[in-house]
Short mmCIF file of C-alpha atoms and ligand atoms in Angstrom, two decimals:
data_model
loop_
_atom_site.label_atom_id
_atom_site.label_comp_id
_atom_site.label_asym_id
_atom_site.label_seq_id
_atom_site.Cartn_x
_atom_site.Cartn_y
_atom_site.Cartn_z
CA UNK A 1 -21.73 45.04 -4.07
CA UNK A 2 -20.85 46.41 -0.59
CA UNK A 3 -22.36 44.62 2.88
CA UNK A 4 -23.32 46.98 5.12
CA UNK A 5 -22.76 46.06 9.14
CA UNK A 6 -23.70 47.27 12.07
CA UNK A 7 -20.69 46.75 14.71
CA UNK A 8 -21.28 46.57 18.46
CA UNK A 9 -20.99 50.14 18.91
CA UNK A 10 -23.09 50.46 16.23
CA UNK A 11 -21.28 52.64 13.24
CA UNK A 12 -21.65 51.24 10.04
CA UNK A 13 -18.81 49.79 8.22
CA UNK A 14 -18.43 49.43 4.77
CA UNK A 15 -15.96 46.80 3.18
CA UNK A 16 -15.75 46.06 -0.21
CA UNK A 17 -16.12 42.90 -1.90
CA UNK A 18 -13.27 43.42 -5.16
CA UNK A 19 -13.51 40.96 -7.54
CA UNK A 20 -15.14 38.44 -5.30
CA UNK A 21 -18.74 38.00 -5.59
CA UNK A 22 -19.20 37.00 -1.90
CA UNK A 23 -17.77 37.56 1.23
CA UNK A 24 -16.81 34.21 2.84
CA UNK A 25 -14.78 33.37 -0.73
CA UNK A 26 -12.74 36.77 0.02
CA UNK A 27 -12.54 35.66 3.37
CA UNK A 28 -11.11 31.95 2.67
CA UNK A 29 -9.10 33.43 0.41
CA UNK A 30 -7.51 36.22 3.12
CA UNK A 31 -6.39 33.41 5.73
CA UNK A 32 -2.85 33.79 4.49
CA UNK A 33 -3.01 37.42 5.08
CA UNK A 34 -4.77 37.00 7.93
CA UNK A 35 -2.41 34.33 9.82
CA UNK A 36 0.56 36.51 8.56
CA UNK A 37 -0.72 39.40 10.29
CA UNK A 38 -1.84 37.32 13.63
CA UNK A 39 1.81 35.66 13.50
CA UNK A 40 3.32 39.28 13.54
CA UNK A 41 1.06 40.74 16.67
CA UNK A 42 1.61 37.57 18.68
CA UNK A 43 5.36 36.85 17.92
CA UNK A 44 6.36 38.96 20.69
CA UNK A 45 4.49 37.88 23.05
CA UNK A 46 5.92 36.23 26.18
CA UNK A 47 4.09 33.11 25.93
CA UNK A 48 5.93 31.08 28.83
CA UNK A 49 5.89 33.73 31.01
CA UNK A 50 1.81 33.48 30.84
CA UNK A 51 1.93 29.82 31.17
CA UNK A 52 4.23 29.46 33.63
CA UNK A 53 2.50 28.44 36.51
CA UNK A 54 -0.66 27.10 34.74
CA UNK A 55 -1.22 23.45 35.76
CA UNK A 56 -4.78 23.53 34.41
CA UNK A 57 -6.90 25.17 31.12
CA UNK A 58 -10.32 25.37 30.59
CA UNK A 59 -11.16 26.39 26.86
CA UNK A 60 -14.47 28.27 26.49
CA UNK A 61 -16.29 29.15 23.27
CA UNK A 62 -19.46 28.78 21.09
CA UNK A 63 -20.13 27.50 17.22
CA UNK A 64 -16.51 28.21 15.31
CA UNK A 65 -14.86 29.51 18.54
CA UNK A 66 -15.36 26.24 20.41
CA UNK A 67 -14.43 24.05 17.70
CA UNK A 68 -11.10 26.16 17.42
CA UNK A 69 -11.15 25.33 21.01
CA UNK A 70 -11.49 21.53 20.90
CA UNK A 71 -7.77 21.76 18.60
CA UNK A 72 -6.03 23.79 21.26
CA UNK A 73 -8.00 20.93 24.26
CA UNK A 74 -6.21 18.67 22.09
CA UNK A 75 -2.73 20.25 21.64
CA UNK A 76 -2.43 21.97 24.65
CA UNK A 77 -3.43 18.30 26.27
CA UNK A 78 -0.53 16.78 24.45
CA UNK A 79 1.71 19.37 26.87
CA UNK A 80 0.91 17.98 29.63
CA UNK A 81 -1.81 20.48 30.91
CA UNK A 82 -4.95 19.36 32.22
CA UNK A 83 -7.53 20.84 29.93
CA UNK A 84 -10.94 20.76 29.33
CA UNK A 85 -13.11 22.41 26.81
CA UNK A 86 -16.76 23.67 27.20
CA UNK A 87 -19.18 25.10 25.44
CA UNK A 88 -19.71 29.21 26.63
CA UNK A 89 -23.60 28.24 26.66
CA UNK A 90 -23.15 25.47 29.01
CA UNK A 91 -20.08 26.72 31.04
CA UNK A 92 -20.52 25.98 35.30
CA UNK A 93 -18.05 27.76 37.35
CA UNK A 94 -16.72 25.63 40.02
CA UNK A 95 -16.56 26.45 43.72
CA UNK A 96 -12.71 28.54 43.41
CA UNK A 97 -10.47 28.82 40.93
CA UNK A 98 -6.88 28.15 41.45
CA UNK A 99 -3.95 30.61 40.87
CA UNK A 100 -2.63 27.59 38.15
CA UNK A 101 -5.99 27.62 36.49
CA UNK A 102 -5.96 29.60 32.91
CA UNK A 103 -9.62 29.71 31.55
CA UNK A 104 -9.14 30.68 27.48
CA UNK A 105 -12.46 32.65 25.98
CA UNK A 106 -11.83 32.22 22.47
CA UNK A 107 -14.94 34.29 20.26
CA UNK A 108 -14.51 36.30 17.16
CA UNK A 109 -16.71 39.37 17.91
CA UNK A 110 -15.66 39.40 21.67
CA UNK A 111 -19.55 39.91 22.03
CA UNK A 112 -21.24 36.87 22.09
CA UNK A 113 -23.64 36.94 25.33
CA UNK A 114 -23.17 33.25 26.18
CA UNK A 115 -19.18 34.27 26.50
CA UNK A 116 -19.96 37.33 28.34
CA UNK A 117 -21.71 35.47 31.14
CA UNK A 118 -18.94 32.84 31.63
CA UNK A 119 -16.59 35.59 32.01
CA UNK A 120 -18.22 37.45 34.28
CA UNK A 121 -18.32 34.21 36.38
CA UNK A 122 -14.24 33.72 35.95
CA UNK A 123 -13.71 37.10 36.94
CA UNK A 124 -16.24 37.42 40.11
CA UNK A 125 -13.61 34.14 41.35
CA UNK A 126 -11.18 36.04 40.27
CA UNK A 127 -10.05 33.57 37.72
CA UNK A 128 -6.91 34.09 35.14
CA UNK A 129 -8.37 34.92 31.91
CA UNK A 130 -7.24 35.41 28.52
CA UNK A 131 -9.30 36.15 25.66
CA UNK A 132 -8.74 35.62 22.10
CA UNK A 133 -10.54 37.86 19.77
CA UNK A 134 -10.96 39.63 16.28
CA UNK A 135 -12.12 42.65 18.17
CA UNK A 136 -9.94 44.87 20.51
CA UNK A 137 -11.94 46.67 21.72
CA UNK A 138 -15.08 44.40 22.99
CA UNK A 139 -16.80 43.83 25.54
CA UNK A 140 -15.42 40.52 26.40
CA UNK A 141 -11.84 42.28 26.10
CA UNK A 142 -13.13 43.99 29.35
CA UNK A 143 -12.68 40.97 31.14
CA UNK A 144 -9.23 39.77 30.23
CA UNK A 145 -5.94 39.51 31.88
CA UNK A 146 -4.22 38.77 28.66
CA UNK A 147 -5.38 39.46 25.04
CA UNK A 148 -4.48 37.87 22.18
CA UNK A 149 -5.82 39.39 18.85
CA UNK A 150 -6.58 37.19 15.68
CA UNK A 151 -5.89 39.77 12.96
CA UNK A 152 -8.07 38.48 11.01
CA UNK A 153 -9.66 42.10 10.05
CA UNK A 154 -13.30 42.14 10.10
CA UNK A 155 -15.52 39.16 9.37
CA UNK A 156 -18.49 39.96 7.08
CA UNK A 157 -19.54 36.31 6.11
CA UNK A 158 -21.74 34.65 8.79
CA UNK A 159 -19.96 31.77 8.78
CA UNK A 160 -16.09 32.14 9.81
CA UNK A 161 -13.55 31.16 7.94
CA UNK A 162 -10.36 33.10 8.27
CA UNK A 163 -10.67 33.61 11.98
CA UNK A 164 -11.41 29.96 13.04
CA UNK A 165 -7.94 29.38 10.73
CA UNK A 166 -6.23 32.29 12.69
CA UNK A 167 -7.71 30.71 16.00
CA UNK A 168 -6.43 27.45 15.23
CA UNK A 169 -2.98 29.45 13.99
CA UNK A 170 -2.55 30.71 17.29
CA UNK A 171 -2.87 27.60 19.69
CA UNK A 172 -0.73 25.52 17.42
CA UNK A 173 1.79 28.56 17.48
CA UNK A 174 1.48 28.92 20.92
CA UNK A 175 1.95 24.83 21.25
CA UNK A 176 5.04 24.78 19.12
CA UNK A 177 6.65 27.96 21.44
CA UNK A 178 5.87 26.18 24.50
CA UNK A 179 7.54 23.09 23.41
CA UNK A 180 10.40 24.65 22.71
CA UNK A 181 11.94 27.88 23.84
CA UNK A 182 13.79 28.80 20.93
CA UNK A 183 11.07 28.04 18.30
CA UNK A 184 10.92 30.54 14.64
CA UNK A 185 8.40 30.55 12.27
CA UNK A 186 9.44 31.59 8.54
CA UNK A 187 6.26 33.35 8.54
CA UNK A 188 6.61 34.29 4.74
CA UNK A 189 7.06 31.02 3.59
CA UNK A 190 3.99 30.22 6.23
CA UNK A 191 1.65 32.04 4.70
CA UNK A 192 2.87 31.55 0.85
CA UNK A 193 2.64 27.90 1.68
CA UNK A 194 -1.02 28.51 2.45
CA UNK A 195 -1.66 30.78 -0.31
CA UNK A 196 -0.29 28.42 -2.74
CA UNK A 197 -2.15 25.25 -1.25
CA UNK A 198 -5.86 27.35 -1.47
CA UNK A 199 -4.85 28.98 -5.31
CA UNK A 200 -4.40 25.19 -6.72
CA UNK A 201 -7.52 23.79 -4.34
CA UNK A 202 -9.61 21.67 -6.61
CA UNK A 203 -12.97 20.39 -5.17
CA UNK A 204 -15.51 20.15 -8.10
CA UNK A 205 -15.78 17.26 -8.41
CA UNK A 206 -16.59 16.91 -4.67
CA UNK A 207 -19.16 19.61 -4.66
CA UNK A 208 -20.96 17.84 -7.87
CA UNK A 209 -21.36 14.89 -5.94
CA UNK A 210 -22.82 16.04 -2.81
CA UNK A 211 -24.56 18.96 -3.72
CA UNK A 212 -28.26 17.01 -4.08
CA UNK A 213 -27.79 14.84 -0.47
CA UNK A 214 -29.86 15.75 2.28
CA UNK A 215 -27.21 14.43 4.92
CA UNK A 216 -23.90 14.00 4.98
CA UNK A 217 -21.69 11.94 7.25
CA UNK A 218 -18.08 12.73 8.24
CA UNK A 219 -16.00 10.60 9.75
CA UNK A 220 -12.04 10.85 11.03
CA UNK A 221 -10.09 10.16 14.15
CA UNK A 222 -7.98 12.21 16.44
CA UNK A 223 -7.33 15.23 15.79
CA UNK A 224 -9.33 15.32 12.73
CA UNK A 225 -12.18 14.45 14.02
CA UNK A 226 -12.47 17.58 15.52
CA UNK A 227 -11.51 19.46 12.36
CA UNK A 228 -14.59 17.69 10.67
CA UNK A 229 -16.75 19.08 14.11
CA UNK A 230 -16.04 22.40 12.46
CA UNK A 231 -16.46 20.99 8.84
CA UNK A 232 -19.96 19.83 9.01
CA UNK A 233 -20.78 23.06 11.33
CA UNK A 234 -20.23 25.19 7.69
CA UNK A 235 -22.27 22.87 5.52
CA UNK A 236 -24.88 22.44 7.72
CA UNK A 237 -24.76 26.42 7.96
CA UNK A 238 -24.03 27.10 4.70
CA UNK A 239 -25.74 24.81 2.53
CA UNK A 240 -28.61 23.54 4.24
CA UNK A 241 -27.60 20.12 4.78
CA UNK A 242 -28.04 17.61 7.93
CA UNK A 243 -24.24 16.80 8.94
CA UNK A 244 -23.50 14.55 11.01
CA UNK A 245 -19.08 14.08 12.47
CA UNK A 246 -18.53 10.68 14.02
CA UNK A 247 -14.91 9.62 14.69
CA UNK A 248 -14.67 6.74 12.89
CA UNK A 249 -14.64 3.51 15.32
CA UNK A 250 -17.90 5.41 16.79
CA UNK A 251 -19.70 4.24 13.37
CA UNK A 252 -20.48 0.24 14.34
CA UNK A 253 -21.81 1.82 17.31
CA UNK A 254 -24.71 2.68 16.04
CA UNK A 255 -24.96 5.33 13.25
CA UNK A 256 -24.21 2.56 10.39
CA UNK A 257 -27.82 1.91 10.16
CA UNK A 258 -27.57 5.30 8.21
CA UNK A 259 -25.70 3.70 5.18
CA UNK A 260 -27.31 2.67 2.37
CA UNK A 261 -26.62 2.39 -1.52
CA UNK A 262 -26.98 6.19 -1.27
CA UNK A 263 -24.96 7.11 1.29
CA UNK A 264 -21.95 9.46 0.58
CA UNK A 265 -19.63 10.13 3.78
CA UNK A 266 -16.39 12.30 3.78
CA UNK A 267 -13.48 10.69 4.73
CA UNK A 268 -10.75 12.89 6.47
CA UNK A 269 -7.25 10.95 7.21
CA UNK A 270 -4.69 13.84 7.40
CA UNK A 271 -2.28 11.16 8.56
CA UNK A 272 -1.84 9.71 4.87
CA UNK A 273 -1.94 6.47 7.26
CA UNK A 274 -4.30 4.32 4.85
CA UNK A 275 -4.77 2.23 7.85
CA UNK A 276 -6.40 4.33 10.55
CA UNK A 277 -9.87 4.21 8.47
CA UNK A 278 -9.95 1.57 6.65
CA UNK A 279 -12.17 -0.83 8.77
CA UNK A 280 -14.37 2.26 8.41
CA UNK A 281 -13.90 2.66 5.14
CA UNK A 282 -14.71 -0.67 4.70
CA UNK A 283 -18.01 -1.07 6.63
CA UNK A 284 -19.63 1.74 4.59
CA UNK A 285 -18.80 0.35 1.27
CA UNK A 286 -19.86 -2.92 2.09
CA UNK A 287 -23.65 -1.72 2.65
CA UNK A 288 -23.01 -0.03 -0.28
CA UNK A 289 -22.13 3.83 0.27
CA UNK A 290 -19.52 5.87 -1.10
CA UNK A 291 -16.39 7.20 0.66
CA UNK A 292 -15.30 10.55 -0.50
CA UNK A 293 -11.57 10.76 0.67
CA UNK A 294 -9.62 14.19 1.72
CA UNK A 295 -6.39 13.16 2.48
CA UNK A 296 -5.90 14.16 -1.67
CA UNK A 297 -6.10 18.10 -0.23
CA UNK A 298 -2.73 16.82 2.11
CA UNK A 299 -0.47 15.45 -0.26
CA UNK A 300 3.14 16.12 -0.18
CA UNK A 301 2.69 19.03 2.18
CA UNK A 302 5.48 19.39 4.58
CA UNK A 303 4.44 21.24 7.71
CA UNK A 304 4.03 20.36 11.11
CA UNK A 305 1.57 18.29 12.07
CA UNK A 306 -0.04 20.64 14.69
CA UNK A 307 -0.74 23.09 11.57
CA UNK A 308 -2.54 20.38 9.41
CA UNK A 309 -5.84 21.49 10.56
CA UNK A 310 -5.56 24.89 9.43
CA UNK A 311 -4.80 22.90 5.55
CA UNK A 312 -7.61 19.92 6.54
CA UNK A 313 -10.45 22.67 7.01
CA UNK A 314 -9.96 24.93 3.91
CA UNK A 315 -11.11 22.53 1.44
CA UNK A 316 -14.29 21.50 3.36
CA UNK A 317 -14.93 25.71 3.94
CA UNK A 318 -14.45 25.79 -0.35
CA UNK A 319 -17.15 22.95 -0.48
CA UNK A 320 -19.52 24.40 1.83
CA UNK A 321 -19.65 27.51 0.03
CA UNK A 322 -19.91 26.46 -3.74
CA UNK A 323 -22.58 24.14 -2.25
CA UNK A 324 -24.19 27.04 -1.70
CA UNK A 325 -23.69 28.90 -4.97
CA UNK A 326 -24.99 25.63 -6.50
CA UNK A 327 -28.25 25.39 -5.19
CA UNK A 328 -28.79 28.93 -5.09
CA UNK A 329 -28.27 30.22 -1.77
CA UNK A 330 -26.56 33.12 -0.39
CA UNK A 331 -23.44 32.18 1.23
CA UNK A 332 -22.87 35.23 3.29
CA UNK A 333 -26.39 35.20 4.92
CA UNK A 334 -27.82 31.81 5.84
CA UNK A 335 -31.40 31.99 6.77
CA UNK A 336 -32.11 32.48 10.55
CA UNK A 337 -28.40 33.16 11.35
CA UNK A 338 -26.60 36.23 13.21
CA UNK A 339 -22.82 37.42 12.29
CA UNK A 340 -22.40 38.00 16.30
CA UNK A 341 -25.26 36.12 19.06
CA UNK A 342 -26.02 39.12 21.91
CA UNK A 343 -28.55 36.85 23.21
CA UNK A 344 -28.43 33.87 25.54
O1 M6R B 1 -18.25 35.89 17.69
P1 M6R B 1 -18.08 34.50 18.22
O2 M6R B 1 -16.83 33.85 17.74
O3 M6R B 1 -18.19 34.43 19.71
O4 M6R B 1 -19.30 33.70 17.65
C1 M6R B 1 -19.54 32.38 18.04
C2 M6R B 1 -20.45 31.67 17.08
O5 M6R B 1 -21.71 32.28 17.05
C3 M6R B 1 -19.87 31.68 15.66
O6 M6R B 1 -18.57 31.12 15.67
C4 M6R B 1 -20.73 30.86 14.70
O7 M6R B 1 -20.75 29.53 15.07
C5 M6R B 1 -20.17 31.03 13.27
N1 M6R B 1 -20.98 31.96 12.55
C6 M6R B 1 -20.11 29.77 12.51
O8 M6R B 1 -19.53 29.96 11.25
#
């Protein structure tokens, strides 16, 4: 079967599919590849010179691209930077911007209209901008100061996979650099790490027991939280399914009127600290719901924390798409959905 997309500048590309039956599968299944490739076009890049003077980021983004976003907000916050992360859609240019003031666009197709507008607005205050992007020669690249390419090749699947991974790839890359000077990556062992982790990726059992729910909570804190953002973004794409993230001490506060005897929630705790959810943990099961834990996906990997997310979001993209294949749907083409938004 071949996909056939129309590209910004409108040619028609053709990729093949292989042995795979859909797209986003290939495309989970290319993230090694695919952060290999990113590693090797960003390696040289002077990364303290650009941040040198920057005393404040502002992270920019939509769907995928801003939930990337929200783990470089986090990381990048952890530096010491003031940082703030906004959705492209709902982005308000202050007054000036300040010489120390990096804004980030992060979007796949370096087309998306809401990301467009808020860099037009950076650049008419003549705001430092870089843009990270699958697409080198976009639109939004037209804007940039700096450019960082996710070589993620091209996307077919609606949903995004490989490039939210690569996004992700790159802040924590960029985080490790800045934290120290002389920081290497064994980028082989990287990516075979990676490889190895999604080839022996069991989640049947997972996918038979939440294939038939209508909603689905998530719940984690820190930095997982915002890896299960991004996680219930692809099953509520995907598979048709309300998802709802809450970081877990959020739950007492209101949404556990939502558990009942039929409840299932995912639990993400990519800390292996058994502690950090248990009151959680505990509060659903008492009204009777079922706690689906992740941390399984996590064990006995040894890699820096600041690339866990890139391992905590693989499984949940797996799930989401033989969710799909379960109750019949086509994973590459959810109903009412665009591969790139040129409207606002
Ligand atoms: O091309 P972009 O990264 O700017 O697209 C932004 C969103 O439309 C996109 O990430 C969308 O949320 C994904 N299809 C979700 O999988």
């Amino acid at each position: 079967m071949v996909i056939q997309l129309h590209t910004h500048n409108n040619c028609i590309k053709q990729l093949s599919l292989g042995n795979f039956k859909h797209y986003m599968l290939k495309e989970i299944y290319e993230t090694p590849f695919a952060i290999r490739k990113t590693y090797e076009n960003i390696c040289d890049v002077d990364f303290l010179k650009i941040f040198k003077h920057i005393k404040d980021i502002t992270f920019i983004g939509c769907g995928t691209a801003y939930n990337s976003c929200l783990i470089g907000n986090e990381l990048f916050k952890e530096l010491g930077y003031n940082t703030v992360c906004e959705l492209a859609s709902n982005y308000q240019v202050s007054k000036e911007i300040s010489k120390n003031h990096l804004h980030i666009i992060v979007s796949q197709s370096g087309e998306t209209a809401d990301c467009l507008k808020a860099a037009e607005k950076i650049k008419q205050l003549k705001g430092k901008l870089l843009i990270i992007t699958n697409e080198s020669k976009s639109t939004l690249t037209k804007f940039a100061d700096y450019i960082i390419l996710s070589k993620a090749n091209k996307e077919m699947a609606v949903a995004s996979t490989k490039t939210y991974c690569c996004q992700v790839f790159i802040f924590a890359y960029i985080y490790k650099v800045l934290s120290n000077k002389n920081y290497k990556l064994n980028i082989i062992d990287f990516s075979n790490k990676i490889e190895n982790y999604i080839k022996n990726l069991n989640i049947q059992d997972i996918v038979e027991q939440i294939n038939s729910l209508d909603k689905i909570i998530l719940i984690g804190k820190d930095i997982d939280y915002l890896t299960l953002v991004e996680a219930s973004l692809k099953i509520r794409e995907i598979d048709y399914i309300f998802t709802l993230p809450i970081y877990s001490g959020e739950l007492k506060h209101g949404t556990l009127s939502l558990i009942d005897n039929k409840s299932i929630v995912l639990a993400l705790n990519s800390s292996n600290n058994a502690e950090k959810l248990k009151t959680a943990i505990n509060e659903i099961e008492s009204r009777g719901g079922k706690v689906l834990a992740f941390e399984r996906f996590l064990q006995n990997l040894e890699v820096d924390s600041c690339y866990l997310p890139i391992y905590s979001i693989i499984p949940f993209q797996m799930i989401s798409y033989y969710v799909a294949i379960e109750r019949n749907l086509n994973p590459d083409m959810p109903r009412n959905l665009a591969k790139s938004v040129t409207v606002e």
